Coordinates of C-alpha atoms in Angstrom, one line a residue:
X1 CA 9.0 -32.7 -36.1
X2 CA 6.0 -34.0 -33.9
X3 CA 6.4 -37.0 -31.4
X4 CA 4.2 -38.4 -29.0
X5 CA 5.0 -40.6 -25.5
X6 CA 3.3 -43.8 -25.4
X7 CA 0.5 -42.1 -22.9
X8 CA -0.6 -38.9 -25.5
X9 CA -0.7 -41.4 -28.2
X10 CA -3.5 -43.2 -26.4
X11 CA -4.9 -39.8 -25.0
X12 CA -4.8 -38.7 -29.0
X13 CA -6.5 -42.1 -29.8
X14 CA -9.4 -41.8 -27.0
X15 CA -10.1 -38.2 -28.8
X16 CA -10.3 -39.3 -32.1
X17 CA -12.3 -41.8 -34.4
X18 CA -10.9 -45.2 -35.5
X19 CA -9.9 -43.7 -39.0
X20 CA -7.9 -41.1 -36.9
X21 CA -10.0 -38.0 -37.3
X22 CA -10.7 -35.3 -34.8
X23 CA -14.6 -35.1 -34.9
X24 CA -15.0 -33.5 -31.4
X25 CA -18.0 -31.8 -29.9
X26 CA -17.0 -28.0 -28.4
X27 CA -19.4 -27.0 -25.5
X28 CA -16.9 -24.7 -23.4
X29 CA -18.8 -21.4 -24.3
X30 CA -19.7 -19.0 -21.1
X31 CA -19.9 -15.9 -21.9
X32 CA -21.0 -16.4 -25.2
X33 CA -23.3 -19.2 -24.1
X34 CA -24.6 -16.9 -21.5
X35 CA -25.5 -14.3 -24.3
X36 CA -27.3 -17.0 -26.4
X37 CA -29.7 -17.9 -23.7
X38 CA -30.3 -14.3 -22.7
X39 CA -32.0 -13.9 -25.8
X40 CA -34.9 -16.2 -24.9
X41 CA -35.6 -15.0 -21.4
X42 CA -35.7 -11.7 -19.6
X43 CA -33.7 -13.2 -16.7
X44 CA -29.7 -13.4 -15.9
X45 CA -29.3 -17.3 -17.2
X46 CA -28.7 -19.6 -14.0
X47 CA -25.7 -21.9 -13.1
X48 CA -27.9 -24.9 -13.0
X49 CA -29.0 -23.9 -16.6
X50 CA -25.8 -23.7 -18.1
X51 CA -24.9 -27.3 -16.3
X52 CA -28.3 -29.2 -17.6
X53 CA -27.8 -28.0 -21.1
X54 CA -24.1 -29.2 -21.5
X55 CA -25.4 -32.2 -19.7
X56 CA -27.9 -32.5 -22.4
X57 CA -25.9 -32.1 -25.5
X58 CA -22.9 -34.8 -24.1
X59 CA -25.7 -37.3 -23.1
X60 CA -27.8 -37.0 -26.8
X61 CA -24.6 -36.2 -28.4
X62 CA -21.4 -37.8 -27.7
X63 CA -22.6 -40.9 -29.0
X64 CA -22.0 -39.6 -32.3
X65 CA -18.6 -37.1 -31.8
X66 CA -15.1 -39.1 -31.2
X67 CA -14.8 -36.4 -28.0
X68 CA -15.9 -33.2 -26.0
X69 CA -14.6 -30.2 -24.8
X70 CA -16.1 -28.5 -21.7
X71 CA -15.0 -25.8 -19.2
X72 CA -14.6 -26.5 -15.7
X73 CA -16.6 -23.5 -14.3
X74 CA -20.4 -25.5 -15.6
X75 CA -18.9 -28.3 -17.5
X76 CA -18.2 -30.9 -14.7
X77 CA -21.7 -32.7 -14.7
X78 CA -21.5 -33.3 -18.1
X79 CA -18.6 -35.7 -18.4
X80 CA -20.6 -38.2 -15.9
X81 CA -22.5 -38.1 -19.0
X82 CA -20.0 -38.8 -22.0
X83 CA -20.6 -41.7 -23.7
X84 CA -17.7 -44.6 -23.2
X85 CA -16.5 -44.0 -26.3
X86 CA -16.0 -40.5 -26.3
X87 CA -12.7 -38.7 -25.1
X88 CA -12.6 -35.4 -23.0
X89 CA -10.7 -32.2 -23.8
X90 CA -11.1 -29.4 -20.7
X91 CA -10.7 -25.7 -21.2
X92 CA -8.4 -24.4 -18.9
X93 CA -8.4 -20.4 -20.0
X94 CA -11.0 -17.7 -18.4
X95 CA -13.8 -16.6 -20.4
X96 CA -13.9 -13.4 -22.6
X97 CA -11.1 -10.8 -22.5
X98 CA -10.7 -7.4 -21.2
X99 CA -12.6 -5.3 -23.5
X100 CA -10.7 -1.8 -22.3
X101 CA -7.3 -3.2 -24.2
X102 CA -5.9 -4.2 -27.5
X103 CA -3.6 -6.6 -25.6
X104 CA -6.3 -9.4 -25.0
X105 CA -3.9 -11.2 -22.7
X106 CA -4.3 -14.3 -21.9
X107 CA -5.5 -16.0 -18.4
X108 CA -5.6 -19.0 -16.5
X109 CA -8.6 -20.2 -14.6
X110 CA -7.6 -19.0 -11.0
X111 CA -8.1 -23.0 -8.8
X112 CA -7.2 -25.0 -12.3
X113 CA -4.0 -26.7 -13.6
X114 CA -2.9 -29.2 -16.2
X115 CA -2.7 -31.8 -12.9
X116 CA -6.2 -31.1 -11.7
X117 CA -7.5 -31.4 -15.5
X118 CA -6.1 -34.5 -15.5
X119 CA -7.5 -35.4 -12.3
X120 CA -11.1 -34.9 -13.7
X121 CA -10.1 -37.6 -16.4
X122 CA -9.5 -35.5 -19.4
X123 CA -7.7 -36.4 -22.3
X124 CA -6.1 -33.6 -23.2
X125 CA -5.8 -29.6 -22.2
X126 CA -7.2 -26.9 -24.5
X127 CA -6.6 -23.0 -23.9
X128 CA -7.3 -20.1 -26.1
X129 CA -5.2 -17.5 -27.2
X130 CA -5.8 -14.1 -29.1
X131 CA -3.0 -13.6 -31.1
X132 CA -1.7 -10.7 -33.4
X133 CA 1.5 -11.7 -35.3
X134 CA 1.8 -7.7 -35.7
X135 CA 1.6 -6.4 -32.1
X136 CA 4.5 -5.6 -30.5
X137 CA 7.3 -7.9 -29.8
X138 CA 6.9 -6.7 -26.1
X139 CA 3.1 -8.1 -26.2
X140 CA 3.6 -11.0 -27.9
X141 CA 6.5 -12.3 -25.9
X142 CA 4.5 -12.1 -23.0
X143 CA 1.6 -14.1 -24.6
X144 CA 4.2 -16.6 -25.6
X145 CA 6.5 -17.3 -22.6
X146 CA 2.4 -17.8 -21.2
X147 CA 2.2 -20.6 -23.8
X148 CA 5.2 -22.6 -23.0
X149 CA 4.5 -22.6 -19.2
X150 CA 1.3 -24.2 -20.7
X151 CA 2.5 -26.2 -22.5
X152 CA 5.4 -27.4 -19.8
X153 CA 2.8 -28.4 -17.4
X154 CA 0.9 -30.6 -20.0
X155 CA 4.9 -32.3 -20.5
X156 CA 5.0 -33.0 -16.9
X157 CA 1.0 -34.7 -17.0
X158 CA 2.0 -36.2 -20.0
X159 CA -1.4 -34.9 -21.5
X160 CA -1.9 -33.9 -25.3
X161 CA -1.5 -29.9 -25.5
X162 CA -4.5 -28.3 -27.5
X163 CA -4.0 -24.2 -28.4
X164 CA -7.0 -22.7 -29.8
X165 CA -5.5 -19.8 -31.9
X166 CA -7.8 -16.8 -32.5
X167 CA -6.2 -14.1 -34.7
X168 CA -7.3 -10.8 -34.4
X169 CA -5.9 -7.1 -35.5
X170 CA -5.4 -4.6 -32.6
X171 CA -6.5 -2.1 -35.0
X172 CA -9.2 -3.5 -36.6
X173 CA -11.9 -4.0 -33.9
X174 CA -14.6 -5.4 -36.7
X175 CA -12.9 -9.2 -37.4
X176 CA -16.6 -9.8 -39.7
X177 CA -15.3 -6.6 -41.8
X178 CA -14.4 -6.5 -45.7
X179 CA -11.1 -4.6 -44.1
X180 CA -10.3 -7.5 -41.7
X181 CA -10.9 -10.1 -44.1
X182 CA -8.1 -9.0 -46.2
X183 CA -5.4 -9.3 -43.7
X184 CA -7.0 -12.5 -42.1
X185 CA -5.2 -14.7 -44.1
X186 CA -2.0 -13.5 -42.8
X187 CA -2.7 -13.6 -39.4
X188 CA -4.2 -16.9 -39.1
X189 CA -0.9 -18.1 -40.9
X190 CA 1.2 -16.5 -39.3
X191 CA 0.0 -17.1 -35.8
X192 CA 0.0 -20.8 -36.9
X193 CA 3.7 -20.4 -38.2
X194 CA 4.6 -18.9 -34.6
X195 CA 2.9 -21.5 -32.2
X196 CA 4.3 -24.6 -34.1
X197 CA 8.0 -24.1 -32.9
X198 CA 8.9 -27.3 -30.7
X199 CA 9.4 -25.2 -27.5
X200 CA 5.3 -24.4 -26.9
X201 CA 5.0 -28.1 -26.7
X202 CA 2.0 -28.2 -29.0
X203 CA 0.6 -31.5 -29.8
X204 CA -2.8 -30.1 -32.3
X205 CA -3.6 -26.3 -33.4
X206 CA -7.1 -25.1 -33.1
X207 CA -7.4 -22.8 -35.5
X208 CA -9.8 -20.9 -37.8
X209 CA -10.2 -21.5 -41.7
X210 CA -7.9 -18.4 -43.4
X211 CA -10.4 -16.9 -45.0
X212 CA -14.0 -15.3 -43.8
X213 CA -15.8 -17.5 -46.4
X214 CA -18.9 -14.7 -46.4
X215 CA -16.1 -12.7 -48.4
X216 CA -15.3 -15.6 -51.1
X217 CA -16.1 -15.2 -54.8
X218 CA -19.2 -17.8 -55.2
X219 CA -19.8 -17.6 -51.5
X220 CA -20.1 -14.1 -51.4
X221 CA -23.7 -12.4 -50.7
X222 CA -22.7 -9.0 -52.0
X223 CA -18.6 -8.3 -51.4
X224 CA -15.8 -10.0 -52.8
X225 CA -12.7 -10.0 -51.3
X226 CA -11.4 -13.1 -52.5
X227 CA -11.5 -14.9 -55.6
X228 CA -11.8 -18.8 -55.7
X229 CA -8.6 -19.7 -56.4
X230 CA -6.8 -16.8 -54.1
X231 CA -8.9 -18.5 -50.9
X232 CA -8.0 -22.4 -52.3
X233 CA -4.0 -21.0 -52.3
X234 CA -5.0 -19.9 -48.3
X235 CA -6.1 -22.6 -47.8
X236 CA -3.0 -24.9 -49.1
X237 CA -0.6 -22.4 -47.8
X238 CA -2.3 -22.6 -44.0
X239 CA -1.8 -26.6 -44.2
X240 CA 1.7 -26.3 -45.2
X241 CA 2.5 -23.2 -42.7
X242 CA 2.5 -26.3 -39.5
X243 CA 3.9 -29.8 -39.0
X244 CA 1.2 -30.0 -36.2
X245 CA -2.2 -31.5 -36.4
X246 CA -4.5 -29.1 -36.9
X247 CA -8.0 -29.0 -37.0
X248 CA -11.1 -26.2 -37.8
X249 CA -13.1 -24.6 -35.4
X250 CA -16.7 -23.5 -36.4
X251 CA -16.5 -20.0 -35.2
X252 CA -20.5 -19.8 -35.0
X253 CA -21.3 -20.0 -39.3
X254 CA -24.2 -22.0 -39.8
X255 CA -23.7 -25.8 -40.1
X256 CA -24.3 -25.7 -44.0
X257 CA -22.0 -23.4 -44.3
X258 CA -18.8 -25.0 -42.5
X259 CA -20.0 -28.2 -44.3
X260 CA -19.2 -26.4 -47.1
X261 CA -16.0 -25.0 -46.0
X262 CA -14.5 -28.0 -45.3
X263 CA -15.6 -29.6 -48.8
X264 CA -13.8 -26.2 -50.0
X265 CA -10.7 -26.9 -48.0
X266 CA -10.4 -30.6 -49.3
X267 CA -10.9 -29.3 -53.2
X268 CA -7.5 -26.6 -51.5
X269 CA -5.3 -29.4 -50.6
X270 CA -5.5 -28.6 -47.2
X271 CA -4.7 -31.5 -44.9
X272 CA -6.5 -30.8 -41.7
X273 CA -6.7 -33.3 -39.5
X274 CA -10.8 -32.7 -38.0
X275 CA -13.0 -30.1 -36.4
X276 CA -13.7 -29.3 -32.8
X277 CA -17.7 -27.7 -33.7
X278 CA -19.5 -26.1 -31.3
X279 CA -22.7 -24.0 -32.2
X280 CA -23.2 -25.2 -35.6
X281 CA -24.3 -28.3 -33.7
X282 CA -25.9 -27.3 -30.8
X283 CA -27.5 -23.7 -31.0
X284 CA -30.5 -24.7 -31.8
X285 CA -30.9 -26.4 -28.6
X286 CA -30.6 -23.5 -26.5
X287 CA -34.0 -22.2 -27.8
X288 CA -35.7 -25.3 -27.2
X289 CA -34.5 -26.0 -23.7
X290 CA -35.3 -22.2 -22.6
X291 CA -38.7 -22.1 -24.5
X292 CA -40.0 -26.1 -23.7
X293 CA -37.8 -27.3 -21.0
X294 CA -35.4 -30.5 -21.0
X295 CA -38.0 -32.5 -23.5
X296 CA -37.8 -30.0 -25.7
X297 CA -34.2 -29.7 -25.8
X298 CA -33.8 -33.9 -25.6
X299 CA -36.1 -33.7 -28.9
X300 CA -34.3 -30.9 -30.8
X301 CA -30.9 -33.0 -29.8
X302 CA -32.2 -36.0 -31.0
X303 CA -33.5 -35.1 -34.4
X304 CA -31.8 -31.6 -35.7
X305 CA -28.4 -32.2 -33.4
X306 CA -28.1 -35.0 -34.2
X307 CA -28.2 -34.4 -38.0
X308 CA -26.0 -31.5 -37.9
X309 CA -23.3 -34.1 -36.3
X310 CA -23.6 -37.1 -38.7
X311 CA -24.2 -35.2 -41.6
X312 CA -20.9 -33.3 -40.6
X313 CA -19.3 -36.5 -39.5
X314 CA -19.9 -37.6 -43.5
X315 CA -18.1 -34.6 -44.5
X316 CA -15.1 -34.7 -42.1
X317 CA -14.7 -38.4 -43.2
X318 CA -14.8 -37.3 -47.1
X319 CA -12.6 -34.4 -46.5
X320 CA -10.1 -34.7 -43.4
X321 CA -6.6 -36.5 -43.2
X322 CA -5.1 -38.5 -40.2
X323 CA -3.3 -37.2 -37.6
X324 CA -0.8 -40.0 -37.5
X325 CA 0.0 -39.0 -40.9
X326 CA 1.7 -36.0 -39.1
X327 CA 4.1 -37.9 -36.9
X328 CA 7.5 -38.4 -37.1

């Protein structure tokens, strides 16, 4: 069962489009946006880098996403340029985890809260959360007692609660391998199943498809792991596993590609409810901005960027279902 207060509904509304999609822009990568960058120049990327890029892709962009999620560590510039329209989601985990562990515990941002998030005008709160359903119950108490603290503070701001679940195997470190894509399915699921118990105060999963599509029989380049109809029976069983919203995160593939996915999870009978699409969108603007400067980056935006959104937009309208067809 999944209710919302007067003040989420309208939070939920601001984030979405006016057939009650999620379509939202994701450009909260650090590390990982840090990485990208360092492979056009020899130098240690800049703070004031990583801020006029995000600024960049929310002015050229937001006009055509229904909202945006940045970090507060170089996002803050770049919701004083949001179009009207658009709603905001803030990150409110650290970047990265500790590389030395299995555990990948998660972690607050040190000087942030729900109440300061909201102070920065956000719509909602969005943390991440590497999850094993298969650890031990030891670990993955601990990661969720973390979750409903979370999701208690975003009770008492009265702010839509956004957990971005990334499933992983503590014994499988290679999450693109043939191995790992066999037991995806049940992680992804099963982390979903956990997470949508009342108590962690979850208003909309972020979540990854259930199957590595690279590893699906006529997506395949070389392995199969699944066959057509075993990934389309993921898919369905992943919409059924949550009462929740839930929407798909891009996890890097190629914009074609999750286009695709999400045509494939429609044909499933899944019922997600949007996408929050980072790099399929944007990447392409990081070589432009490094190689030619703001001009560069403000023409790649305008012309490639902004394709990858509508043409996306086209799709999620095609293939997604309203979240208000999720409430009690």
């Amino acid at each position: 069962m999944w209710t919302l207060t007067e003040q989420k509904k309208a939070c939920m509304e601001k984030l979405s489009t006016p057939e009650g999609f999620i379509s939202a822009l994701a450009f909260d990568q650090r590390g990982a946006l840090k990485r990208l960058m360092a492979q056009y120049q020899p130098e240690e990327p800049t703070v004031a880098q990583m801020e006029e890029l995000k600024c960049l892709v929310a002015e050229e962009l937001t006009p055509f996403a229904s909202s945006m999620l940045l970090d507060p560590e170089y996002g803050l510039p770049a919701i004083k340029k949001l179009h009207e329209d658009a709603g905001l989601l803030l990150a409110y985990e650290k970047t990265g985890y500790d590389t030395t562990s299995t555990k990948r515990l998660p972690d607050c941002l040190d000087v942030w809260s729900a109440k300061r998030i909201k102070d920065q005008g956000a719509d909602a709160v969005k943390f991440l959360l590497y999850y094993d359903v298969d650890s031990s119950e030891e670990l993955n108490q601990q990661k969720q007692a973390y979750i409903e603290r979370i999701g208690s503070e975003c009770v008492a701001e009265n702010l839509p609660f956004y957990l971005e679940i990334l499933a992983y195997d503590e014994g499988i470190p290679d999450a693109n391998s043939p191995e790992y894509a066999k037991v995806k399915p049940h992680k992804v699921i099963g982390a979903m199943k956990v997470f949508s118990d009342p108590r962690f105060n979850i208003d909309v999963l972020k979540v990854e498809v259930p199957v590595n599509m690279h590893y699906v029989e006529g997506f395949a380049s070389d392995q199969v792991v699944y066959t057509r109809k075993e990934a389309q029976d993921f898919f369905l069983e992943q919409s059924r596993a949550t009462h929740l919203p839930f929407i798909f995160l891009s996890a890097g593939v190629s914009a074609q590609l999750f286009q695709e996915t999400l045509r494939f999870a429609k044909e499933s009978g899944s019922e997600f409810n949007g996408v929050l699409c980072g790099r399929a969108t944007w990447a392409g603007s990081v070589k432009a901005y490094i190689e030619g400067g703001e001009g560069a980056a403000r023409d790649w935006l305008r012309t490639e960027g902004r394709a990858n959104i509508e043409s996306l937009n086209a799709v999620i309208k095609e293939t997604a279902t309203a979240w208000s067809e999720r409430l009690s």
